[in-house]
């Protein structure tokens, strides 16, 4: 394949139309994108990631209008889309036109996950392509998500026919996933749209993570570096790398998530620092305690999975 020109938007759109995967910047993490309606394009994404086929993909749309073709938005979904799109919120809905997001992308379910990403280049590509695009994180399955174009091409660039460099991802953790099906709304995955922000629109949500296991693909060890991960560590042990949160000595092997304890800064740096720490081949990556409020809920969710602590 010819080398990727990371500024060539026409080439990215042409590749999508030809059913070939494209590295796509979003505000959350870099995605490996493909035409959601094309089963062989979607299959190429599953193969490139080594992703289990029972794990459904999110359909990315240019706007709420495209979202309404893909899924059925009830009044609650409309309110959330109005409040948070474009942005890091995925809605799981009854499927709309099933041909727009093929069976393989939905893992055979009669529901569909939809979001409109808050990144100008992603929106331009989606708008000009004119249909929904699956775009799971561009890492090999189970590994930390890429938050720079370089990390994305290191992971799955060999499978991509095109790719766009949109700079480092502003959010850095994957979208919040909320199911709006029969019964009350359910938070399936915490993310940058916090529980508090959702409750401001929807009213109180069900108890924390009570149903999270029902979201397919919430696998035990995910987002994982090669080294083991040790959580809530107040300091590193000999041989360990350390992800600090708050003031810390500058030393080799110490990586700062946020000296000022800013959760946004920590989320944006999380995966890049896990990769950087891993590259020093430590005995383990120790991570400082992170408060479990606001965006901290999403950071701790990813860290527990990186450590293999949740199912
Ligand atoms: P990712 O692994 O970042 O591509 O995110 C996809 C997430 O959306 C996973 O947690 C999936 O389980 C969830 N998801 C996608 N489609 C559905 C669906 N139809 N029903 C429930 N969860 C879904
Ligand atoms: Mg992923």
XYZ file of C-alpha atoms and ligand atoms in Angstrom:
335
model
C 0.000 0.000 0.000
C 1.257 3.567 -0.672
C 2.196 5.538 2.450
C -0.715 7.261 4.217
C -1.026 11.036 3.757
C -2.448 12.090 7.150
C -3.969 15.285 5.692
C -5.759 13.785 2.670
C -9.460 13.885 3.563
C -10.518 13.004 -0.004
C -8.432 9.814 0.200
C -10.054 8.908 3.530
C -13.554 9.320 2.105
C -12.628 7.375 -1.041
C -11.241 4.521 1.098
C -14.470 4.368 3.140
C -16.470 4.205 -0.099
C -14.236 1.351 -1.313
C -14.869 -0.620 1.880
C -11.352 -0.164 3.283
C -10.468 0.774 6.890
C -9.385 4.332 7.736
C -7.721 5.720 10.874
C -10.105 8.429 12.075
C -9.451 11.059 14.759
C -12.195 11.664 17.306
C -12.248 13.662 20.527
C -12.230 10.461 22.620
C -9.634 8.130 21.035
C -8.507 7.308 17.482
C -10.848 4.943 15.665
C -10.367 2.375 12.911
C -13.299 3.373 10.718
C -15.279 1.538 8.048
C -18.590 1.866 6.215
C -21.133 0.507 8.742
C -23.412 -0.748 5.958
C -20.702 -2.893 4.306
C -20.200 -6.284 6.005
C -16.849 -6.967 4.364
C -15.522 -3.537 5.399
C -16.727 -4.167 8.957
C -15.171 -7.642 8.899
C -11.839 -6.052 7.939
C -12.022 -3.903 11.088
C -12.773 -6.901 13.332
C -9.819 -8.711 11.757
C -7.403 -5.791 12.040
C -8.236 -5.405 15.733
C -8.409 -9.127 16.479
C -11.729 -8.219 18.088
C -14.215 -10.954 19.078
C -17.215 -10.805 16.766
C -19.743 -10.889 19.603
C -18.586 -7.385 20.601
C -20.747 -4.878 18.665
C -19.388 -1.624 17.228
C -20.552 1.967 17.605
C -22.032 3.639 14.501
C -20.694 7.189 14.150
C -22.999 9.717 12.522
C -22.612 13.274 11.235
C -25.631 14.599 13.132
C -28.873 13.692 14.903
C -30.684 13.376 11.588
C -28.361 10.581 10.473
C -28.733 9.159 13.991
C -32.509 8.945 13.554
C -32.059 6.848 10.410
C -29.749 4.431 12.245
C -31.641 4.088 15.538
C -34.995 4.907 17.086
C -34.640 7.890 19.406
C -37.371 8.238 22.032
C -37.932 11.511 23.933
C -35.138 10.681 26.396
C -32.694 9.963 23.576
C -33.648 13.174 21.803
C -32.930 15.162 24.957
C -29.533 13.518 25.391
C -28.610 14.005 21.723
C -29.637 17.641 21.977
C -27.550 18.117 25.121
C -24.396 16.156 24.239
C -24.039 15.683 20.444
C -21.656 16.120 18.878
C -19.726 14.730 21.816
C -18.541 11.702 23.805
C -21.948 10.078 24.431
C -23.082 6.822 22.783
C -26.771 5.881 22.841
C -27.843 2.223 22.595
C -31.224 2.270 20.832
C -33.664 -0.032 19.058
C -32.274 -0.396 15.544
C -33.687 1.874 12.824
C -32.872 0.912 9.226
C -30.940 -2.336 9.796
C -29.193 -2.046 6.423
C -27.385 1.141 7.480
C -25.512 -0.668 10.259
C -25.020 -4.252 9.122
C -25.709 -7.313 11.274
C -22.002 -7.956 11.830
C -21.486 -4.416 13.185
C -24.393 -4.963 15.605
C -23.206 -8.490 16.508
C -26.631 -9.705 15.396
C -28.514 -7.621 17.998
C -31.744 -5.732 17.282
C -30.218 -2.738 19.056
C -27.637 -0.294 17.738
C -25.072 1.969 19.422
C -24.873 5.476 17.899
C -22.886 8.637 18.522
C -21.914 11.848 16.771
C -18.256 12.560 17.581
C -17.119 16.021 18.682
C -14.166 16.376 16.321
C -14.322 18.698 13.299
C -12.399 16.383 10.957
C -14.495 13.348 11.929
C -17.674 15.348 11.357
C -16.453 16.584 7.982
C -15.633 13.044 6.861
C -18.926 11.623 8.152
C -20.919 14.438 6.537
C -19.231 14.087 3.165
C -19.289 10.278 3.246
C -23.002 10.535 3.899
C -23.606 7.414 5.989
C -22.769 5.878 9.365
C -19.268 4.603 9.984
C -18.153 2.112 12.633
C -15.019 3.322 14.388
C -13.872 1.187 17.326
C -10.638 2.286 18.963
C -7.732 1.750 16.557
C -5.778 -0.503 18.943
C -5.413 -4.259 18.677
C -8.162 -5.763 20.860
C -7.404 -5.671 24.598
C -4.614 -3.060 24.351
C -4.671 0.575 25.479
C -6.601 2.855 23.122
C -4.521 5.150 20.878
C -4.827 8.874 21.615
C -2.332 10.098 18.997
C -2.103 9.413 15.254
C 1.308 7.816 15.816
C -0.043 5.379 18.434
C -2.947 4.524 16.125
C -0.688 3.779 13.143
C 1.626 1.733 15.392
C -1.355 -0.423 16.411
C -3.353 -0.944 13.207
C -1.792 1.271 10.521
C -0.807 -1.747 8.440
C -4.502 -2.527 7.924
C -5.584 1.046 7.075
C -5.887 2.316 3.493
C -5.952 5.929 4.694
C -5.789 7.919 7.893
C -6.132 11.446 9.185
C -3.979 13.082 11.847
C -6.317 15.195 13.974
C -3.793 15.866 16.740
C -3.851 14.392 20.247
C -7.348 13.439 21.448
C -8.808 16.086 23.756
C -10.816 13.663 25.922
C -8.615 10.561 25.905
C -11.079 7.949 27.214
C -13.835 6.248 25.246
C -17.392 7.575 25.078
C -19.977 7.161 27.806
C -22.468 4.426 26.755
C -26.126 4.731 27.838
C -28.853 2.232 26.907
C -32.295 3.697 26.171
C -34.366 0.598 25.592
C -37.336 -0.766 27.564
C -37.221 0.363 31.188
C -35.063 3.041 32.797
C -31.883 4.400 31.174
C -28.800 2.342 32.009
C -25.199 3.529 32.152
C -23.299 0.715 30.404
C -19.895 2.391 30.338
C -18.724 5.513 32.195
C -16.996 8.153 30.072
C -16.420 11.860 29.621
C -20.121 12.670 29.807
C -20.312 12.036 33.541
C -23.073 10.376 35.540
C -23.782 13.795 37.064
C -24.182 15.397 33.607
C -26.519 12.602 32.474
C -28.613 12.893 35.636
C -28.998 16.635 35.050
C -30.858 15.736 31.827
C -32.501 12.395 32.681
C -33.002 12.452 36.445
C -31.438 9.806 38.736
C -29.815 6.780 37.072
C -29.962 3.231 38.401
C -27.317 2.160 40.938
C -23.692 2.204 39.802
C -22.800 -0.413 37.200
C -25.679 -2.690 38.247
C -26.184 -3.710 34.629
C -22.783 -2.995 33.148
C -22.096 -6.689 32.581
C -24.995 -6.810 30.134
C -23.145 -4.677 27.638
C -21.507 -7.174 25.345
C -17.783 -6.816 25.075
C -17.128 -5.494 28.550
C -14.236 -7.867 28.817
C -12.230 -8.659 31.927
C -8.783 -7.579 30.780
C -9.009 -4.662 28.378
C -7.035 -1.475 27.714
C -4.098 -3.469 29.054
C -0.374 -2.746 28.724
C 2.109 -5.642 28.743
C 3.199 -5.017 32.333
C 0.816 -5.857 35.188
C -1.041 -2.870 36.641
C -1.173 -2.170 40.414
C -3.937 0.203 41.498
C -4.307 2.733 44.339
C -0.551 2.754 44.903
C 0.635 5.652 47.058
C 4.201 5.133 45.834
C 6.113 2.845 43.468
C 8.043 -0.207 44.612
C 11.531 -0.996 43.272
C 11.353 -1.854 39.569
C 7.901 -0.374 39.066
C 6.906 2.524 36.845
C 4.535 4.989 38.520
C 1.590 7.023 37.234
C 1.304 9.916 39.689
C -1.796 12.037 40.325
C -0.867 15.094 42.331
C 2.560 16.403 43.349
C 5.306 13.806 42.902
C 9.084 13.697 42.716
C 10.384 13.869 39.161
C 12.314 10.659 38.661
C 12.902 8.146 35.891
C 9.902 5.860 35.669
C 7.527 8.435 37.212
C 4.834 9.709 34.824
C 2.530 12.547 35.827
C -1.211 12.187 35.051
C -1.893 15.617 36.547
C 0.220 17.472 39.092
C -2.780 19.707 39.864
C -5.176 16.713 40.222
C -7.204 17.774 37.183
C -9.311 14.777 36.075
C -9.638 16.094 32.498
C -5.895 16.330 32.148
C -5.485 12.848 33.643
C -8.066 11.307 31.278
C -6.446 12.936 28.256
C -3.014 11.570 29.229
C -4.072 8.169 30.599
C -3.495 5.836 27.640
C -0.404 7.648 26.326
C 1.230 7.405 29.768
C 0.279 3.737 30.160
C 2.079 3.168 26.837
C 5.069 5.298 27.870
C 5.350 3.516 31.228
C 5.028 0.127 29.531
C 7.863 1.030 27.148
C 10.285 1.154 30.109
C 9.633 -2.595 30.669
C 8.844 -2.204 34.380
C 8.036 -5.076 36.766
C 4.599 -3.429 37.093
C 2.877 -0.102 36.470
C 1.713 1.312 39.801
C -1.030 3.947 39.587
C -1.881 6.554 42.219
C -5.405 6.621 43.701
C -7.863 8.587 41.525
C -11.085 9.949 43.107
C -14.165 8.097 41.856
C -16.228 11.169 41.010
C -17.034 12.910 37.720
C -14.574 11.855 35.034
C -12.728 9.823 37.684
C -15.402 7.119 37.336
C -14.366 6.572 33.694
C -10.641 6.698 34.500
C -11.030 4.137 37.305
C -13.169 1.893 35.068
C -10.400 1.793 32.439
C -7.704 1.279 35.087
C -9.560 -1.622 36.730
C -9.894 -3.287 33.351
C -6.234 -2.590 32.501
C -5.454 -4.386 35.775
C -7.901 -7.216 34.964
C -9.985 -6.519 38.078
C -13.533 -6.410 36.707
C -15.762 -8.605 34.602
P -15.751 0.148 21.729
O -15.255 -1.134 22.320
O -15.078 1.365 22.257
O -15.880 0.097 20.258
O -17.203 0.373 22.307
C -18.300 -0.312 21.988
C -19.091 -0.351 23.238
O -20.449 -0.172 22.947
C -18.917 -1.678 23.908
O -18.888 -1.530 25.305
C -20.131 -2.411 23.460
O -20.481 -3.393 24.354
C -21.182 -1.287 23.415
N -22.234 -1.580 22.455
C -22.174 -1.439 21.121
N -23.332 -1.845 20.557
C -24.132 -2.242 21.567
C -25.442 -2.763 21.638
N -26.191 -2.948 20.552
N -25.925 -3.062 22.856
C -25.191 -2.856 23.968
N -23.942 -2.378 23.967
C -23.411 -2.076 22.783
Mg -11.793 -0.126 22.309
